[in-house]
Amino acid sequence: MHALLTTLAALAVGLPWAHATSYDPLKPPSYPLAVRSPYLSAWIPGNDVESLPTSQAQFWAGNNLGWTVFARVNGDVYSLFGVPDAPAGVKTATVTEATYTSTHSIFTVEAGARTLTLDFFSPVSPKNYLRQSLPFSYLTVTVQDGIACAVQIYSDIDNTWTGQSNHSSWSYSAKDDTQVFQISAKDTATFSENADGQALWGSAVYASRPWAGSSLSTASGPGSAVRGRFVSHSTLTGTHADWTTDGVVAFVHDLDTFSDTRTVTFAVGHAREEAINYLGATQTGYYRSKFSDTADAASYFLDDYTLAQLESNEFDKLVSNTGDAAYGSNYSDILALSVRQVYGGIELTIPDESLDTSETRAFIKEISSDGNINTVDVIYATFPIFYVLSPDYIKLLLSPIFDYMGSSAYDQKYAVHDLGEHYPNATGHLPSGESMPIEESGNVIILTYAYQKATGSGDLATTYAAQLEQYATYLNENGLYPAAQLSLNDALGALANQTNLGIKAAVGLTTYGTLTGQQKYIATGKDWADKIWTDHLGTDEQGTHFLLQYGTPPWFLAFNQYADILFDLNAFPEESFNATGEFYPTVRAAAGVPLDGSVGWGQTNWQGFVAATVDGDAREMFISDMHSYISNGLNTAPFSDRYWVQTSGSNSPGEAYAFRARPTLGSHFALAALRGANTWL
Ligand SMILES: *[C@@H]1O[C@H](CO)[C@@H](O)[C@H](O)[C@H]1NC(C)=O
Ligand SMILES: *[C@@H]1O[C@H](CO)[C@@H](O)[C@H](O)[C@H]1NC(C)=O
Ligand SMILES: *[C@@H]1O[C@H](CO)[C@@H](O)[C@H](O)[C@H]1NC(C)=O
Ligand SMILES: *[C@@H]1O[C@H](CO)[C@@H](O)[C@H](O)[C@H]1NC(C)=O
Ligand SMILES: *[C@@H]1O[C@H](CO)[C@@H](O)[C@H](O)[C@H]1NC(C)=O
């Protein structure tokens, strides 16, 4: 009773908190808006959502993207999204709800007489390469039923999407009833990026078509003039003026007078015909096998809306059920926030010359940490999501790496770290680039087996049998006492005798023996695991936990044990998992378990792996800490997989540490993977 009276009183006097936004299931650091490729990656910080009408979308790096929505409702114009400086007379809508699923971010706003929703929908369609490869995302604006009145919806984008705001060009085309704007940077090199990591070639795309009986008008020109025209009239002029620095390309849907629920949909995108520079052969998007023209592809993307929406409902449900069944709704919340970020870091390609879909490849960008292309350990960190949802991606990502390693351009005995220093140039590993001999050799073996176990298909192991044998031999000769070298945590520097590398070698050899049916490798892997754990080579004297280096504290989070559990290899004794499950909670810091006893930060991807190697309280601790981290309101960057677990200098526990938007979040599916492979059909 008291609460109700308080709410009514607040409404009466218009206190701001009377309109507090509600968040379902939680308010994340950043909501994906249009996240489909490393170059179509638009987000909005969770903390900005309450002020969505005046807050701007951001590229993953944090730079603003011009993308607005206004609605005229019963004659009054409201800004709904992306308008820091509204034209005179424009009112501001009120944001009441914000929701995310695996594929949608949905915001509900009140604009005078009507309630509207903005549904930012980035399809994730792991088994449908055509749908997955289309480099576009949907924005659907729905006017909920309400009192009969006229509504017009305005939306525009600007040249910030090209990465070069001051020197671009635009074009307009119509195909049947689909209207398409494209904006391109001028005088820039193919395959080049700006300092924020935006593509400086290809084109930003904004497209729409009449929807629900709407009449559609368009304009391009200076933002103030185009928006001013919408404020004073309900349609645009159809004028397509020459490009200007402050220019926008804009659509208006005039829905006339109605009282039922109506929707209009836009497609926003970034398309490059020359997508990836792969060992001298340009690769293009998979979708170009069907649509050689960007405008045709955008039009098809709008055709596909209904089916994509149906699929997303099923897909969201699958991810949500997977999470719930495998350890509760906290876990589902983490998975749902991770999915678009993973698939949005990957592109599916075919050769630009032949357009031959039998040569489909996938490329993944090490977003924000260094931009490397097809980094083997990034694929390794990500693989649990592939194991659960789309194991073929392991083959699509690994084949170009095996092909490169098998060529005369690569002459090491161990597996390579990456296919090139900077996406989209998969031009080969630079001698000056990173190498992680033990780690990557173990990774390619484990990834090959993961693909085979999840799909039942032996083609990858057969095609690259000689190379796999070579890497197993390398592990056999070098793996128990690793020389000074980098590991997956390159922040630690090159250290000798890293326990986690010994673990990777033991598990890698056991996996190789299992993959090829060679008992001697299985025996060696188990023997090493016994040395490391049972004989205390890699543990403290009492054998309660693993150490960073043999015989040398501090303790270390032994995430390389994960494949042992996933594949039921029994390389390490059960006691090692029981003991570490008891140990990790004892070294938890304020906001979670750090990577080792000497650093103040942890990584959610490795916490995700370790959560799958322990039971009970320890497992719940890892899930709960990750959940608390993504809902603590302290962060604004797209899900950073590295964060401070304790106070460190000016950083507070629960604050993100530098990384952002990395596709490595596939690791969060490590627990789900224990419940089954290849579950999305
Ligand atoms: C773009 O032009 C604006 C206005 O002329 C100027 O303030 C800004 O510095 C320019 N930006 C770049 C990156 O050249
Ligand atoms: C990729 O290589 C081209 C030269 O072929 C270069 O112009 C471009 O800047 C490179 N891209 C990146 C992101 O380093
Ligand atoms: C690694 O550990 C072994 C056994 O403790 C030792 O013999 C070897 O010298 C160490 N290697 C290096 C590079 O420190
Ligand atoms: C490990 O823990 C499980 C569950 O508590 C228990 O059943 C098992 O006996 C333990 N194994 C060892 C080797 O301690
Ligand atoms: C879910 O996570 C929150 C932290 O965000 C934690 O307080 C809560 O206890 C967790 N719930 C369960 C059932 O573990």
Coordinates of C-alpha atoms in Angstrom, one line a residue, residues 390-634:
S390 CA 27.9 -25.1 -35.0
P391 CA 30.8 -27.5 -34.9
D392 CA 31.4 -26.9 -38.7
Y393 CA 32.8 -23.5 -37.8
I394 CA 35.8 -25.3 -36.2
K395 CA 36.6 -26.8 -39.6
L396 CA 35.9 -23.5 -41.5
L397 CA 38.3 -21.6 -39.2
L398 CA 41.0 -24.3 -39.0
S399 CA 41.3 -25.3 -42.6
P400 CA 42.9 -22.0 -43.8
I401 CA 45.3 -22.4 -40.9
F402 CA 46.2 -26.0 -41.8
D403 CA 46.5 -25.0 -45.5
Y404 CA 48.9 -22.2 -44.6
M405 CA 51.0 -24.3 -42.2
G406 CA 51.3 -27.0 -44.9
S407 CA 52.6 -24.5 -47.4
S408 CA 56.2 -23.6 -48.0
A409 CA 55.5 -20.2 -46.4
Y410 CA 55.6 -21.8 -42.9
D411 CA 58.5 -23.9 -41.8
Q412 CA 58.1 -24.4 -38.0
K413 CA 57.6 -27.8 -36.4
Y414 CA 54.9 -26.4 -34.1
A415 CA 51.5 -24.9 -34.9
V416 CA 51.3 -21.3 -35.8
H417 CA 49.8 -18.5 -33.7
D418 CA 47.8 -16.7 -36.3
L419 CA 47.2 -16.2 -40.0
G420 CA 48.3 -12.6 -40.1
E421 CA 49.0 -9.6 -37.9
H422 CA 45.9 -7.7 -38.8
Y423 CA 42.4 -8.6 -40.0
P424 CA 41.4 -8.7 -42.9
N425 CA 45.0 -9.4 -44.1
A426 CA 45.4 -13.2 -43.8
T427 CA 48.7 -12.9 -45.5
G428 CA 50.6 -15.3 -43.2
H429 CA 52.3 -15.2 -39.9
L430 CA 55.0 -12.5 -39.5
P431 CA 58.3 -13.8 -38.1
S432 CA 58.1 -10.9 -35.6
G433 CA 54.6 -12.0 -34.5
E434 CA 53.7 -14.0 -31.5
S435 CA 54.4 -17.7 -31.2
M436 CA 53.1 -20.2 -28.6
P437 CA 54.5 -23.5 -29.7
I438 CA 53.1 -25.9 -27.0
E439 CA 49.8 -24.1 -26.6
E440 CA 48.9 -23.9 -30.3
S441 CA 50.1 -27.4 -31.1
G442 CA 47.9 -28.7 -28.4
N443 CA 45.1 -26.5 -29.5
V444 CA 44.9 -27.6 -33.2
I445 CA 44.8 -31.3 -32.0
I446 CA 42.1 -30.6 -29.4
L447 CA 40.1 -28.5 -31.9
T448 CA 40.3 -31.2 -34.6
Y449 CA 39.0 -33.8 -32.1
A450 CA 36.2 -31.4 -30.9
Y451 CA 35.0 -31.1 -34.5
Q452 CA 35.1 -34.8 -35.1
K453 CA 33.4 -35.7 -31.8
A454 CA 30.6 -33.2 -32.3
T455 CA 30.0 -33.9 -36.0
G456 CA 31.0 -37.6 -36.3
S457 CA 33.0 -36.5 -39.4
G458 CA 36.6 -37.6 -39.7
D459 CA 37.4 -35.4 -42.8
L460 CA 39.5 -32.8 -41.0
A461 CA 41.7 -35.3 -39.2
T462 CA 42.1 -37.3 -42.4
T463 CA 43.0 -34.3 -44.6
Y464 CA 45.5 -33.0 -42.2
A465 CA 46.7 -36.2 -40.7
A466 CA 50.4 -35.6 -41.4
Q467 CA 50.4 -32.2 -39.8
L468 CA 48.5 -33.4 -36.7
E469 CA 51.1 -36.1 -36.3
Q470 CA 53.9 -33.5 -36.6
Y471 CA 52.3 -31.4 -33.8
A472 CA 51.8 -34.5 -31.6
T473 CA 55.5 -35.3 -32.2
Y474 CA 56.4 -31.8 -31.2
L475 CA 54.4 -32.1 -28.0
N476 CA 55.9 -35.5 -27.3
E477 CA 59.5 -34.1 -27.6
N478 CA 59.0 -30.7 -25.9
G479 CA 55.8 -30.8 -23.9
L480 CA 56.7 -32.0 -20.4
Y481 CA 59.3 -29.4 -19.6
P482 CA 58.3 -26.5 -21.8
A483 CA 61.1 -24.1 -22.7
A484 CA 60.6 -20.4 -22.0
Q485 CA 57.7 -19.3 -24.2
L486 CA 54.5 -17.5 -24.3
S487 CA 51.3 -19.2 -23.2
L488 CA 47.6 -18.2 -23.8
N489 CA 48.1 -15.6 -21.2
D490 CA 50.8 -13.6 -23.1
A491 CA 50.4 -10.9 -20.5
L492 CA 52.6 -13.1 -18.2
G493 CA 55.5 -13.0 -20.7
A494 CA 57.7 -15.9 -21.8
L495 CA 58.2 -18.3 -18.8
A496 CA 59.8 -21.7 -18.7
N497 CA 58.2 -24.8 -17.2
Q498 CA 54.7 -23.4 -17.1
T499 CA 52.4 -25.9 -15.5
N500 CA 49.5 -25.0 -17.6
L501 CA 51.6 -25.7 -20.8
G502 CA 52.6 -29.1 -19.3
I503 CA 48.8 -29.7 -18.8
K504 CA 48.1 -28.7 -22.4
A505 CA 50.7 -31.1 -23.7
A506 CA 49.5 -34.0 -21.5
V507 CA 45.8 -33.4 -22.6
G508 CA 46.9 -32.7 -26.2
L509 CA 48.7 -36.0 -26.5
T510 CA 45.9 -38.0 -24.8
T511 CA 43.5 -36.4 -27.3
Y512 CA 45.8 -37.2 -30.2
G513 CA 46.0 -40.8 -29.1
T514 CA 42.2 -41.0 -28.8
L515 CA 41.7 -39.3 -32.1
T516 CA 44.0 -41.7 -33.9
G517 CA 43.6 -44.8 -31.8
Q518 CA 47.3 -44.8 -30.8
Q519 CA 47.7 -46.1 -27.3
K520 CA 51.3 -44.9 -26.8
Y521 CA 50.2 -41.2 -26.9
I522 CA 47.4 -41.9 -24.5
A523 CA 49.9 -43.6 -22.2
T524 CA 52.3 -40.7 -22.4
G525 CA 49.7 -38.1 -21.7
K526 CA 48.5 -40.0 -18.6
D527 CA 52.0 -40.5 -17.4
W528 CA 52.7 -36.8 -17.7
A529 CA 49.4 -35.9 -16.0
D530 CA 50.5 -38.2 -13.1
K531 CA 53.9 -36.5 -12.9
I532 CA 52.4 -33.1 -12.9
W533 CA 49.6 -33.8 -10.3
T534 CA 50.3 -37.0 -8.4
D535 CA 54.1 -36.6 -8.2
H536 CA 53.7 -32.9 -7.5
L537 CA 55.8 -31.7 -10.4
G538 CA 53.3 -28.9 -11.1
T539 CA 51.7 -28.5 -7.6
D540 CA 52.4 -27.3 -4.2
E541 CA 54.1 -29.8 -1.8
Q542 CA 50.8 -30.9 -0.3
G543 CA 49.2 -31.4 -3.7
T544 CA 46.2 -29.0 -3.2
H545 CA 46.6 -26.8 -6.3
F546 CA 48.6 -26.2 -9.5
L547 CA 51.4 -23.7 -9.6
L548 CA 52.2 -21.2 -12.3
Q549 CA 55.6 -22.8 -12.9
Y550 CA 57.0 -26.1 -11.7
G551 CA 58.1 -25.8 -8.1
T552 CA 57.4 -22.1 -8.1
P553 CA 54.4 -20.3 -6.6
P554 CA 52.0 -18.6 -7.0
W555 CA 49.0 -20.9 -7.8
F556 CA 47.5 -20.9 -11.2
L557 CA 44.0 -21.4 -12.7
A558 CA 44.5 -24.6 -14.6
F559 CA 42.0 -24.0 -17.4
N560 CA 43.9 -26.4 -19.8
Q561 CA 42.3 -29.3 -17.9
Y562 CA 39.0 -28.5 -19.6
A563 CA 39.4 -30.8 -22.7
D564 CA 40.2 -33.7 -20.4
I565 CA 36.7 -33.3 -18.8
L566 CA 34.9 -32.5 -22.1
F567 CA 36.2 -35.6 -23.9
D568 CA 36.2 -37.9 -20.9
L569 CA 39.8 -38.7 -21.4
N570 CA 40.7 -39.4 -17.7
A571 CA 44.2 -38.1 -18.3
F572 CA 44.3 -36.3 -14.9
P573 CA 43.2 -38.2 -11.8
E574 CA 39.8 -37.3 -10.4
E575 CA 41.4 -36.2 -7.2
S576 CA 43.0 -33.2 -9.1
F577 CA 39.6 -31.9 -10.0
N578 CA 38.2 -32.4 -6.5
A579 CA 41.2 -30.7 -4.9
T580 CA 41.2 -27.7 -7.2
G581 CA 37.4 -27.4 -6.8
E582 CA 38.1 -27.0 -3.1
F583 CA 41.0 -24.7 -3.6
Y584 CA 39.7 -22.0 -6.0
P585 CA 37.1 -20.7 -3.6
T586 CA 39.8 -20.1 -1.0
V587 CA 41.7 -17.7 -3.3
R588 CA 38.6 -15.8 -4.6
A589 CA 39.2 -12.1 -4.4
A590 CA 36.4 -9.4 -4.0
A591 CA 34.9 -9.9 -7.4
G592 CA 36.1 -13.4 -8.5
V593 CA 39.0 -15.7 -8.9
P594 CA 42.1 -14.1 -10.6
L595 CA 44.1 -15.9 -13.2
D596 CA 46.8 -16.6 -10.7
G597 CA 48.0 -15.7 -7.3
S598 CA 50.1 -12.7 -8.5
V599 CA 47.6 -10.7 -10.5
G600 CA 44.5 -8.6 -9.6
W601 CA 42.5 -9.5 -12.7
G602 CA 40.6 -12.5 -13.9
Q603 CA 39.4 -13.7 -17.3
T604 CA 35.8 -14.8 -17.7
N605 CA 36.7 -17.1 -20.6
W606 CA 39.1 -19.1 -18.5
Q607 CA 36.8 -18.9 -15.5
G608 CA 34.2 -20.4 -17.8
F609 CA 36.5 -23.3 -18.7
V610 CA 37.4 -24.0 -15.1
A611 CA 33.7 -23.8 -14.0
A612 CA 33.3 -26.9 -16.2
T613 CA 36.1 -28.8 -14.4
V614 CA 34.7 -28.4 -10.9
D615 CA 31.4 -29.2 -9.1
G616 CA 29.1 -27.8 -6.6
D617 CA 30.0 -24.6 -4.7
A618 CA 33.0 -23.9 -6.8
R619 CA 31.1 -24.1 -10.0
E620 CA 28.3 -21.9 -8.6
M621 CA 30.9 -19.4 -7.4
F622 CA 32.3 -19.0 -10.9
I623 CA 28.9 -18.5 -12.5
S624 CA 27.7 -16.1 -9.8
D625 CA 30.8 -14.0 -10.0
M626 CA 30.5 -13.7 -13.8
H627 CA 26.9 -12.8 -13.5
S628 CA 27.6 -10.2 -10.9
Y629 CA 30.4 -8.8 -13.1
I630 CA 28.1 -8.3 -16.1
S631 CA 25.3 -6.8 -14.0
N632 CA 27.3 -4.5 -11.6
G633 CA 26.7 -1.3 -13.6
L634 CA 30.4 -0.4 -13.5

